[in-house]
Amino acid sequence: MTALGDLIEIDDRTVLVLGQELDFEHDQQDVANALVHRVGDTLVLVDTGVTETFRAALRTAADRVGPWSRALVLTTHGHVDHVANNDLADELGVPVEHYVPALDVDQMRDPVAYWVRAFGRIAGLAPLPAPPARAARKVVSLFRPMRPFGATTCTYEERPLERFRIGSLRCTGWTFADGAVRVLRSQGHCAGHVVVHLSDCGVLHLSDEGNGPCGAMADADQLKIQTVLGAAALLFEEGRAALLTDGHTFAVRRGCEAVSYLDGLLEQATALHGAALALTGGSGQVRPSAFNTGYAEAFTDLGGGGANPNAMFAAMMAVNQLRELGLRPETDAVDAPWSRPTLQND
């Protein structure tokens, strides 16, 4: 068992600060893990989580990896459980750079609208605590205080895009601290997502790209998720990464264990695709409520998990899987059948 703000010391310059799972029924927000690292005289914070308790744990971790005279704060993506303490950058008392993904700025500025879109897609499929707009406001209200921007915040995309290699893997993104910190564009879990590689200690921080075999959010890209999982496994097989961390698994995976974990997610993704095809049947038409029930059962049978498993996120994954198969709702009615568009010329 772990508690919010617990620290896992990876080495004398690197600490994983542990978050907590979401519990809607008890008004408990989820908090993403954060990575704290020092390279030379630079403190590197990868995500900042949420709550004052977690903020204090970040400070403890920062003191533990010191000394440092500069700071680099890297936001992996704009979800509320990763960004609420971003203004901590203003309180470190040293020169600071803070970067966020440009594609996630809108959701960081207006997280309620982002979650209205997410919940609107599953209305009638899963038990929401309220209609989509009210449910979104309720969810976002759990994440307080919410301070996603600081005085130095800018976007990664304001820097020139770099092309670099890590072993045989060709990447685009940005490098910091003379190449010791690499930010890789991934954009699977959500539109702006990035992955962070700390080459001097061998840590690859997937953040939420490893958050289950199927992305749940409306702006998730399943192909990109699976591509980044395969690329991450390759880095471990080639010895270019030694330790795997992420946003919601309260553990550090090493070497072969990391490869096995990543391969397992890919195997689940392909198995779920097959199960989804079977659920649509020969007609290629399905009611989303029936599909959601069968999909949730298949997900459980395959040992699927991911962060914060609950009925709402399962329904969000089911809707994404239907779209992945090429099905579309026939009308705007709640629980209207989904089917494939007719493939013929006008």
PDB file of N, CA and C in Angstrom, residues 13 37-45 62 65-72 92-97 176-178 180-181 200:
ATOM      1  N   ARG A  13      19.859  11.231  -6.976  1.00  0.00           N
ATOM      2  CA  ARG A  13      19.448  12.450  -7.688  1.00  0.00           C
ATOM      3  C   ARG A  13      18.069  12.327  -8.319  1.00  0.00           C
ATOM      4  N   HIS A  37      14.228  15.147 -10.363  1.00  0.00           N
ATOM      5  CA  HIS A  37      15.571  14.732 -10.764  1.00  0.00           C
ATOM      6  C   HIS A  37      16.489  15.944 -10.749  1.00  0.00           C
ATOM      7  N   ARG A  38      17.762  15.699 -10.488  1.00  0.00           N
ATOM      8  CA  ARG A  38      18.755  16.767 -10.616  1.00  0.00           C
ATOM      9  C   ARG A  38      19.802  16.342 -11.624  1.00  0.00           C
ATOM     10  N   VAL A  39      20.060  17.221 -12.589  1.00  0.00           N
ATOM     11  CA  VAL A  39      21.155  17.021 -13.528  1.00  0.00           C
ATOM     12  C   VAL A  39      22.064  18.245 -13.427  1.00  0.00           C
ATOM     13  N   GLY A  40      23.285  18.033 -12.961  1.00  0.00           N
ATOM     14  CA  GLY A  40      24.181  19.157 -12.703  1.00  0.00           C
ATOM     15  C   GLY A  40      23.588  20.055 -11.637  1.00  0.00           C
ATOM     16  N   ASP A  41      23.452  21.347 -11.959  1.00  0.00           N
ATOM     17  CA  ASP A  41      22.871  22.291 -11.002  1.00  0.00           C
ATOM     18  C   ASP A  41      21.415  22.588 -11.310  1.00  0.00           C
ATOM     19  N   THR A  42      20.769  21.740 -12.132  1.00  0.00           N
ATOM     20  CA  THR A  42      19.390  21.984 -12.549  1.00  0.00           C
ATOM     21  C   THR A  42      18.434  20.971 -11.931  1.00  0.00           C
ATOM     22  N   LEU A  43      17.417  21.478 -11.262  1.00  0.00           N
ATOM     23  CA  LEU A  43      16.329  20.655 -10.754  1.00  0.00           C
ATOM     24  C   LEU A  43      15.326  20.439 -11.885  1.00  0.00           C
ATOM     25  N   VAL A  44      14.943  19.188 -12.107  1.00  0.00           N
ATOM     26  CA  VAL A  44      13.956  18.853 -13.133  1.00  0.00           C
ATOM     27  C   VAL A  44      12.718  18.296 -12.438  1.00  0.00           C
ATOM     28  N   LEU A  45      11.572  18.943 -12.639  1.00  0.00           N
ATOM     29  CA  LEU A  45      10.294  18.452 -12.140  1.00  0.00           C
ATOM     30  C   LEU A  45       9.459  18.026 -13.336  1.00  0.00           C
ATOM     31  N   ALA A  62      12.511  17.645  -3.836  1.00  0.00           N
ATOM     32  CA  ALA A  62      13.452  18.591  -4.435  1.00  0.00           C
ATOM     33  C   ALA A  62      14.631  18.862  -3.503  1.00  0.00           C
ATOM     34  N   VAL A  65      17.148  15.781  -3.583  1.00  0.00           N
ATOM     35  CA  VAL A  65      18.032  15.570  -4.738  1.00  0.00           C
ATOM     36  C   VAL A  65      19.013  16.716  -4.930  1.00  0.00           C
ATOM     37  N   GLY A  66      18.950  17.770  -4.105  1.00  0.00           N
ATOM     38  CA  GLY A  66      19.784  18.958  -4.268  1.00  0.00           C
ATOM     39  C   GLY A  66      21.263  18.683  -4.077  1.00  0.00           C
ATOM     40  N   PRO A  67      22.090  19.750  -4.186  1.00  0.00           N
ATOM     41  CA  PRO A  67      21.710  21.159  -4.376  1.00  0.00           C
ATOM     42  C   PRO A  67      21.505  21.526  -5.847  1.00  0.00           C
ATOM     43  N   TRP A  68      20.730  22.595  -6.093  1.00  0.00           N
ATOM     44  CA  TRP A  68      20.468  23.058  -7.452  1.00  0.00           C
ATOM     45  C   TRP A  68      20.289  24.573  -7.422  1.00  0.00           C
ATOM     46  N   SER A  69      20.599  25.189  -8.549  1.00  0.00           N
ATOM     47  CA  SER A  69      20.502  26.649  -8.638  1.00  0.00           C
ATOM     48  C   SER A  69      19.655  27.109  -9.818  1.00  0.00           C
ATOM     49  N   ARG A  70      19.114  26.154 -10.560  1.00  0.00           N
ATOM     50  CA  ARG A  70      18.193  26.427 -11.661  1.00  0.00           C
ATOM     51  C   ARG A  70      17.109  25.358 -11.634  1.00  0.00           C
ATOM     52  N   ALA A  71      15.990  25.586 -12.328  1.00  0.00           N
ATOM     53  CA  ALA A  71      14.922  24.595 -12.352  1.00  0.00           C
ATOM     54  C   ALA A  71      14.284  24.529 -13.730  1.00  0.00           C
ATOM     55  N   LEU A  72      13.859  23.327 -14.072  1.00  0.00           N
ATOM     56  CA  LEU A  72      13.175  23.046 -15.328  1.00  0.00           C
ATOM     57  C   LEU A  72      11.929  22.246 -14.974  1.00  0.00           C
ATOM     58  N   LEU A  92      10.244  28.560  -6.326  1.00  0.00           N
ATOM     59  CA  LEU A  92      11.495  27.829  -6.110  1.00  0.00           C
ATOM     60  C   LEU A  92      12.675  28.738  -5.798  1.00  0.00           C
ATOM     61  N   GLY A  93      12.543  30.018  -6.097  1.00  0.00           N
ATOM     62  CA  GLY A  93      13.580  30.976  -5.734  1.00  0.00           C
ATOM     63  C   GLY A  93      14.820  30.935  -6.598  1.00  0.00           C
ATOM     64  N   VAL A  94      14.729  30.305  -7.776  1.00  0.00           N
ATOM     65  CA  VAL A  94      15.855  30.221  -8.712  1.00  0.00           C
ATOM     66  C   VAL A  94      15.309  30.492 -10.116  1.00  0.00           C
ATOM     67  N   PRO A  95      16.188  30.781 -11.089  1.00  0.00           N
ATOM     68  CA  PRO A  95      15.712  30.914 -12.470  1.00  0.00           C
ATOM     69  C   PRO A  95      15.021  29.631 -12.926  1.00  0.00           C
ATOM     70  N   VAL A  96      13.838  29.765 -13.539  1.00  0.00           N
ATOM     71  CA  VAL A  96      13.003  28.618 -13.883  1.00  0.00           C
ATOM     72  C   VAL A  96      12.538  28.714 -15.334  1.00  0.00           C
ATOM     73  N   GLU A  97      12.510  27.561 -15.997  1.00  0.00           N
ATOM     74  CA  GLU A  97      11.820  27.418 -17.273  1.00  0.00           C
ATOM     75  C   GLU A  97      10.691  26.415 -17.063  1.00  0.00           C
ATOM     76  N   PHE A 176      17.061  19.252 -23.335  1.00  0.00           N
ATOM     77  CA  PHE A 176      17.430  20.224 -22.308  1.00  0.00           C
ATOM     78  C   PHE A 176      18.655  19.706 -21.571  1.00  0.00           C
ATOM     79  N   ALA A 177      19.294  20.584 -20.817  1.00  0.00           N
ATOM     80  CA  ALA A 177      20.444  20.214 -19.983  1.00  0.00           C
ATOM     81  C   ALA A 177      21.495  19.481 -20.804  1.00  0.00           C
ATOM     82  N   ASP A 178      21.879  20.084 -21.931  1.00  0.00           N
ATOM     83  CA  ASP A 178      22.906  19.516 -22.813  1.00  0.00           C
ATOM     84  C   ASP A 178      22.575  18.101 -23.261  1.00  0.00           C
ATOM     85  N   ALA A 180      20.795  15.809 -21.635  1.00  0.00           N
ATOM     86  CA  ALA A 180      20.539  14.837 -20.577  1.00  0.00           C
ATOM     87  C   ALA A 180      19.044  14.614 -20.363  1.00  0.00           C
ATOM     88  N   VAL A 181      18.236  15.613 -20.730  1.00  0.00           N
ATOM     89  CA  VAL A 181      16.781  15.521 -20.606  1.00  0.00           C
ATOM     90  C   VAL A 181      16.190  15.630 -22.005  1.00  0.00           C
ATOM     91  N   ASP A 200      20.809  10.392 -18.235  1.00  0.00           N
ATOM     92  CA  ASP A 200      21.906  10.190 -17.293  1.00  0.00           C
ATOM     93  C   ASP A 200      21.590   9.176 -16.208  1.00  0.00           C
TER      94      ASP A 200
END
